Structure formats: C-alpha cells, structure tokens
Amino acid sequence: MDESGLSRTDLGLFLDLRATDPALPDYRRLFQALRQAILERRLEGGSRLPSTRALAAALGIARNTVKNAYELLQAEGYLQGRQGAGCFVVELPVLDRPNTGLQAGQSQTEIAVVEPRHRDSPGLLQTAIPALDQFPHRRWQRALQHASTGAGLLAGDPQGDWQLRAEIARWLGAQRGMQVDIEQVLITSGSQQGLYLIASQLVMAGDPVLLERPGFSGTEDAMRAVGARVSRFHQQQLDRIEALPQAKLMVLTPSRNFPLGHTLPADRRLTLLNWAYERQVWLIEDDYDSEFAAGPALSAMYSLDRRQQVIYAGTFSRTLFPGLRIGYLVLPKALVPGFVKARRVVDGGLSTLPQRALAEFMACGDYSRHLRRMKRLYSQRRALLEQLLAQSALARLPIVDAGGGMHLCLQLPSHCDDREIMTRLESRGVKVRAISLYDEQCEPGLVLGFAAQGADSLARGVVALAATLAPLLDR
Ligand SMILES: Cc1ncc(COP(=O)(O)O)c(C=O)c1O
C-alpha cells in the first residue's frame, strides 16, 4: 500500500481506469482496466482479486460497479468465482504478438487519420452530384413513410423488391425502348456493385476483358479485383472491329461516353452486336446518366440485342441522390439464378424500406416529374457555366462538344498536367476531375460538374478556376 491506501495492484488499476474512455459506463471502464491487466499479466493467472467491497473502497467507486465488472469478466472467462473464496484470475494462453490488424506478410505502416470522404455539400464544380438543393424531400419522405408502414419487417427478396423491379421494367420500356421482364431485373447497391457482380460471375482470373477508353475507373477496379486481363479500346476502333482482341466481355457507355459524352451511333452498335454474337462476348452497357442527354431519351443498345447478350447496368445515384445506393442490372434470363445466388452470398439482399419507397416514388409519377425538372435545370446550369467560361480568361479553351449531362469537359493546352492542376484547384475548394484519370492517352482537360451548382457557386467556381488556370495557359 502507498500513502493513498492503495496496493500496487489497486494503484495500477486506478491509473488504467483513468486511461479508459470516460464516455463509457464506470463498470465498463473498470472491466477494460482489469481485462488489460490480466492480458498483460500484471494480474497473474491464479491470483485472487480483492473483494468487491475492498476494491470499491480503494478506488472510491460504487460496489455495484465493481460487481458488474467482475460479472462481465466471469462471463467472458477471465475470472472464475470460487464459492466462499472470492474471484480468481483464469490461467490464459499468451497472445503471440500485439494485434496490428495486418495479415501475415504485410508490413506495418502508419495508418493516416483521413477526413470523411463525403461531405454534406458538394465542392465547387464537383462532378457526379445531382442538384441536391432541388431534391423533393417532402415527396420522398412521404414515400418513405408509406413504405415503413407497408413494408414487412422480414428480409426481402435477394433479387430485389418485386414492386421496384416492376417499376424499373416499366420505366425502361417507356423511356429507353427496352423490353424487360420483371424476372430479369436484379437490384444492386449501385452500378458499382452491379459491375463487380458481373465480374465475379462471368470472368475468371486471367480472362481478357475490353473496357472503353476513356471510362470510369471503378469498372477497371471491379475487373481487376477478379484477376481479369484488362485491355482498352476507343469507340472509333469499332470501325475496324476485326482488329479487336478476343475478350470474355466488353464494358461500354454507348448512350453517353464517360466522361466525354459522345454517343455510339446505330451503325457501330449493330456492328458491335454482330461481332459479339460471333465471338461470344458479353456486352455490358453502363448507362450511368443517359437520362440527362440533350434532346429526347436515346434508345439503349440493349433494345437492339436479339440474343440476350447485352447486360444493362443502371443507377439512381445521378437521377436521385448518390447516398441512396440503389442501382440495377437487367440480365439475360439464363444468368439470373447464378447472379441471385451470388447476391445471397454478398449481402443477402438490400434493405426493403428504400426499395419500397423508390417503387412508390416511381409509381406515383414523382420520379419522372423530378427528372423532367432536373433536365430543364441542368440544361440552364450548363448554359450558364458555358457563358461564364466564355466571359472569363478561359474563353479560348475549347469545350468538348457533347450537350446535356451533368458535367462538361474543358480541353487544356497539351503542355498542361491536368492532374497537378486538379490537385491545385482542390486546395481552393474546386472539385473538378482531370480527364487523364479516365484515359492517360487523352489530351489533358478538366471535367467540370454543373448539376449541383447554383448560379452563385458556378460563378465562384469559374473565378477560382480562371485564377489558377490562366497563368498556366501560355507557358
Ligand atoms: C460511368 C459510371 N459507371 C458507374 C458508376 C458507379 O455508380 P454508382 O453510384 O451507381 O455505383 C459511376 C460513378 O460515378 C460512373 O461514372
């Protein structure tokens, strides 16, 4: 005992206790301090712990707190109570080495504390974000409320909620000229999961796959995750299609190339389909934001397919909000059972509530009303951004010619390093993307998002962009 009346063990515990998280209940803190002392062998196997009364008095805490901590330690097998003799520390095996959370063979590196990736409001000119300020919250809340009373509490169908699949099939028929059976639709947690499911179901390690360039990096990530051998192709290469290498599957964005926005014309679509039939190649149509193409909605390539060889991937990330995490695949019938089986393995199916709410949101016309409004709004925002650029010091930079969408591409002189510029802009709150991220062979350029930006943030974005870019243009 020292002069405070604590034994060495009690004093150690007292100090340990102070090191635990004060937000935890006291018995949890004492439990942690004792468990740590046992694991580090400061309290040895076989030794007797003080009585609850004595420890409570020594530490100046309630006796019940000590009792609860002892009970938890007993329940987890650190202590053993002996009738009339008190509580004893159990003999435990020694853990080999501190647990670093790393796999065998991995070296330990500093784990950086990173800022949360997503913030509540978009950065200036940030891409891939819809007009969140215009989202019809009340209508969505109504749909959620109905869904929460209507939906059962049991897990839903792993293929996805039937009503939602029915609404998607109806929507695709009306908007994209696609004949889709409800049984062909598989709900995913976004196109990204759809792409990964496709990779895991159709591609074996070492299989060659062809990805459009430029293109979304998440597609390549999904293919590489299963060990695919990735090659890239340009839409223009489809004019000499015989020269393309054999592949297990090909991923493309025929309605709007990502990020340049051009469309695959009918002759190339037909040539591609014939090539795919002949070579037995799956065609993956990633239709990520065709809803906002300028002019009338384009037909999907899927609608031309006669042999069920096109898999269509859609998402609500752009049309509603990215945090929804709902997308879908339209699969050839023969592939459905395998995908549903994989789905059960991955997550057992998605949460029922947002699926039901989305089904109602679509069924009552709120979805199409919202899209019509957004299409008008985005074309106004695009026009304003073009006008602001034309009035700025960046007026002579060409804009890649593709109307509509949620972003536009600004070409830079070939001496510019677009990634370095992107990083510089980021420090000014401007969240544009470098075109070379999508294809390092592309001429440098920047992808500027306008959908989520009101007039004021568009103006601020262009001012910041011009301040950074103008001095670099004539070097
Ligand atoms: C072309 C393309 N495909 C797929 C995705 C993935 O979208 P989701 O949010 O549905 O996973 C993105 C996301 O930016 C994209 O740009």
JSON list of C-alpha atoms in Angstrom, two decimals, residues 248-321:
[
{"chain": "A", "resi": 248, "resn": "LYS", "atom": "CA", "xyz": [-14.80, -12.51, -72.35]},
{"chain": "A", "resi": 249, "resn": "LEU", "atom": "CA", "xyz": [-16.73, -9.31, -72.01]},
{"chain": "A", "resi": 250, "resn": "MET", "atom": "CA", "xyz": [-16.68, -5.68, -73.08]},
{"chain": "A", "resi": 251, "resn": "VAL", "atom": "CA", "xyz": [-17.89, -2.72, -71.00]},
{"chain": "A", "resi": 252, "resn": "LEU", "atom": "CA", "xyz": [-19.02, 0.50, -72.67]},
{"chain": "A", "resi": 253, "resn": "THR", "atom": "CA", "xyz": [-21.25, 3.56, -72.23]},
{"chain": "A", "resi": 254, "resn": "PRO", "atom": "CA", "xyz": [-22.99, 3.71, -75.64]},
{"chain": "A", "resi": 255, "resn": "SER", "atom": "CA", "xyz": [-25.54, 6.41, -74.76]},
{"chain": "A", "resi": 256, "resn": "ARG", "atom": "CA", "xyz": [-23.05, 8.87, -73.26]},
{"chain": "A", "resi": 257, "resn": "ASN", "atom": "CA", "xyz": [-19.36, 8.14, -73.12]},
{"chain": "A", "resi": 258, "resn": "PHE", "atom": "CA", "xyz": [-17.98, 8.77, -69.67]},
{"chain": "A", "resi": 259, "resn": "PRO", "atom": "CA", "xyz": [-16.75, 11.48, -69.33]},
{"chain": "A", "resi": 260, "resn": "LEU", "atom": "CA", "xyz": [-16.66, 12.95, -72.88]},
{"chain": "A", "resi": 261, "resn": "GLY", "atom": "CA", "xyz": [-20.38, 12.47, -73.53]},
{"chain": "A", "resi": 262, "resn": "HIS", "atom": "CA", "xyz": [-20.45, 11.25, -77.16]},
{"chain": "A", "resi": 263, "resn": "THR", "atom": "CA", "xyz": [-22.95, 8.65, -78.33]},
{"chain": "A", "resi": 264, "resn": "LEU", "atom": "CA", "xyz": [-22.31, 5.38, -80.15]},
{"chain": "A", "resi": 265, "resn": "PRO", "atom": "CA", "xyz": [-24.21, 5.67, -83.46]},
{"chain": "A", "resi": 266, "resn": "ALA", "atom": "CA", "xyz": [-26.52, 2.93, -84.77]},
{"chain": "A", "resi": 267, "resn": "ASP", "atom": "CA", "xyz": [-24.09, 1.51, -87.37]},
{"chain": "A", "resi": 268, "resn": "ARG", "atom": "CA", "xyz": [-21.37, 0.94, -84.77]},
{"chain": "A", "resi": 269, "resn": "ARG", "atom": "CA", "xyz": [-23.89, -0.55, -82.34]},
{"chain": "A", "resi": 270, "resn": "LEU", "atom": "CA", "xyz": [-25.06, -3.07, -84.94]},
{"chain": "A", "resi": 271, "resn": "THR", "atom": "CA", "xyz": [-21.51, -3.94, -85.99]},
{"chain": "A", "resi": 272, "resn": "LEU", "atom": "CA", "xyz": [-20.59, -4.42, -82.35]},
{"chain": "A", "resi": 273, "resn": "LEU", "atom": "CA", "xyz": [-23.57, -6.69, -81.67]},
{"chain": "A", "resi": 274, "resn": "ASN", "atom": "CA", "xyz": [-22.73, -8.91, -84.66]},
{"chain": "A", "resi": 275, "resn": "TRP", "atom": "CA", "xyz": [-19.10, -9.10, -83.55]},
{"chain": "A", "resi": 276, "resn": "ALA", "atom": "CA", "xyz": [-20.17, -10.02, -80.01]},
{"chain": "A", "resi": 277, "resn": "TYR", "atom": "CA", "xyz": [-22.53, -12.75, -81.29]},
{"chain": "A", "resi": 278, "resn": "GLU", "atom": "CA", "xyz": [-19.85, -14.23, -83.47]},
{"chain": "A", "resi": 279, "resn": "ARG", "atom": "CA", "xyz": [-17.14, -14.16, -80.79]},
{"chain": "A", "resi": 280, "resn": "GLN", "atom": "CA", "xyz": [-19.43, -14.96, -77.83]},
{"chain": "A", "resi": 281, "resn": "VAL", "atom": "CA", "xyz": [-18.57, -11.77, -75.96]},
{"chain": "A", "resi": 282, "resn": "TRP", "atom": "CA", "xyz": [-20.85, -10.36, -73.25]},
{"chain": "A", "resi": 283, "resn": "LEU", "atom": "CA", "xyz": [-21.59, -6.67, -73.84]},
{"chain": "A", "resi": 284, "resn": "ILE", "atom": "CA", "xyz": [-22.05, -4.62, -70.67]},
{"chain": "A", "resi": 285, "resn": "GLU", "atom": "CA", "xyz": [-23.98, -1.42, -71.27]},
{"chain": "A", "resi": 286, "resn": "ASP", "atom": "CA", "xyz": [-23.21, 1.02, -68.44]},
{"chain": "A", "resi": 287, "resn": "ASP", "atom": "CA", "xyz": [-25.99, 3.60, -68.73]},
{"chain": "A", "resi": 288, "resn": "TYR", "atom": "CA", "xyz": [-24.99, 5.90, -65.93]},
{"chain": "A", "resi": 289, "resn": "ASP", "atom": "CA", "xyz": [-26.56, 9.29, -66.81]},
{"chain": "A", "resi": 290, "resn": "SER", "atom": "CA", "xyz": [-28.30, 8.97, -70.17]},
{"chain": "A", "resi": 291, "resn": "GLU", "atom": "CA", "xyz": [-31.44, 10.39, -68.53]},
{"chain": "A", "resi": 292, "resn": "PHE", "atom": "CA", "xyz": [-29.88, 13.84, -68.92]},
{"chain": "A", "resi": 293, "resn": "ALA", "atom": "CA", "xyz": [-28.75, 13.58, -72.55]},
{"chain": "A", "resi": 294, "resn": "ALA", "atom": "CA", "xyz": [-29.76, 16.67, -74.54]},
{"chain": "A", "resi": 295, "resn": "GLY", "atom": "CA", "xyz": [-32.91, 16.10, -76.63]},
{"chain": "A", "resi": 296, "resn": "PRO", "atom": "CA", "xyz": [-35.20, 13.08, -76.45]},
{"chain": "A", "resi": 297, "resn": "ALA", "atom": "CA", "xyz": [-34.18, 9.96, -74.48]},
{"chain": "A", "resi": 298, "resn": "LEU", "atom": "CA", "xyz": [-31.97, 7.71, -76.58]},
{"chain": "A", "resi": 299, "resn": "SER", "atom": "CA", "xyz": [-32.69, 4.02, -77.01]},
{"chain": "A", "resi": 300, "resn": "ALA", "atom": "CA", "xyz": [-30.44, 1.69, -75.13]},
{"chain": "A", "resi": 301, "resn": "MET", "atom": "CA", "xyz": [-28.17, -0.68, -77.05]},
{"chain": "A", "resi": 302, "resn": "TYR", "atom": "CA", "xyz": [-29.95, -3.43, -75.13]},
{"chain": "A", "resi": 303, "resn": "SER", "atom": "CA", "xyz": [-33.07, -2.75, -77.20]},
{"chain": "A", "resi": 304, "resn": "LEU", "atom": "CA", "xyz": [-31.28, -3.89, -80.39]},
{"chain": "A", "resi": 305, "resn": "ASP", "atom": "CA", "xyz": [-29.98, -7.14, -78.91]},
{"chain": "A", "resi": 306, "resn": "ARG", "atom": "CA", "xyz": [-31.57, -10.29, -80.37]},
{"chain": "A", "resi": 307, "resn": "ARG", "atom": "CA", "xyz": [-29.60, -12.92, -78.49]},
{"chain": "A", "resi": 308, "resn": "GLN", "atom": "CA", "xyz": [-29.67, -11.82, -74.85]},
{"chain": "A", "resi": 309, "resn": "GLN", "atom": "CA", "xyz": [-26.00, -10.98, -74.89]},
{"chain": "A", "resi": 310, "resn": "VAL", "atom": "CA", "xyz": [-26.25, -7.43, -73.56]},
{"chain": "A", "resi": 311, "resn": "ILE", "atom": "CA", "xyz": [-26.32, -6.81, -69.81]},
{"chain": "A", "resi": 312, "resn": "TYR", "atom": "CA", "xyz": [-27.65, -3.39, -68.89]},
{"chain": "A", "resi": 313, "resn": "ALA", "atom": "CA", "xyz": [-26.48, -1.55, -65.74]},
{"chain": "A", "resi": 314, "resn": "GLY", "atom": "CA", "xyz": [-28.48, 1.42, -64.43]},
{"chain": "A", "resi": 315, "resn": "THR", "atom": "CA", "xyz": [-28.30, 3.57, -61.30]},
{"chain": "A", "resi": 316, "resn": "PHE", "atom": "CA", "xyz": [-30.32, 6.07, -59.28]},
{"chain": "A", "resi": 317, "resn": "SER", "atom": "CA", "xyz": [-27.16, 7.77, -57.98]},
{"chain": "A", "resi": 318, "resn": "ARG", "atom": "CA", "xyz": [-27.43, 10.51, -60.62]},
{"chain": "A", "resi": 319, "resn": "THR", "atom": "CA", "xyz": [-31.18, 10.79, -61.05]},
{"chain": "A", "resi": 320, "resn": "LEU", "atom": "CA", "xyz": [-31.98, 10.92, -57.31]},
{"chain": "A", "resi": 321, "resn": "PHE", "atom": "CA", "xyz": [-29.01, 11.13, -54.94]}
]
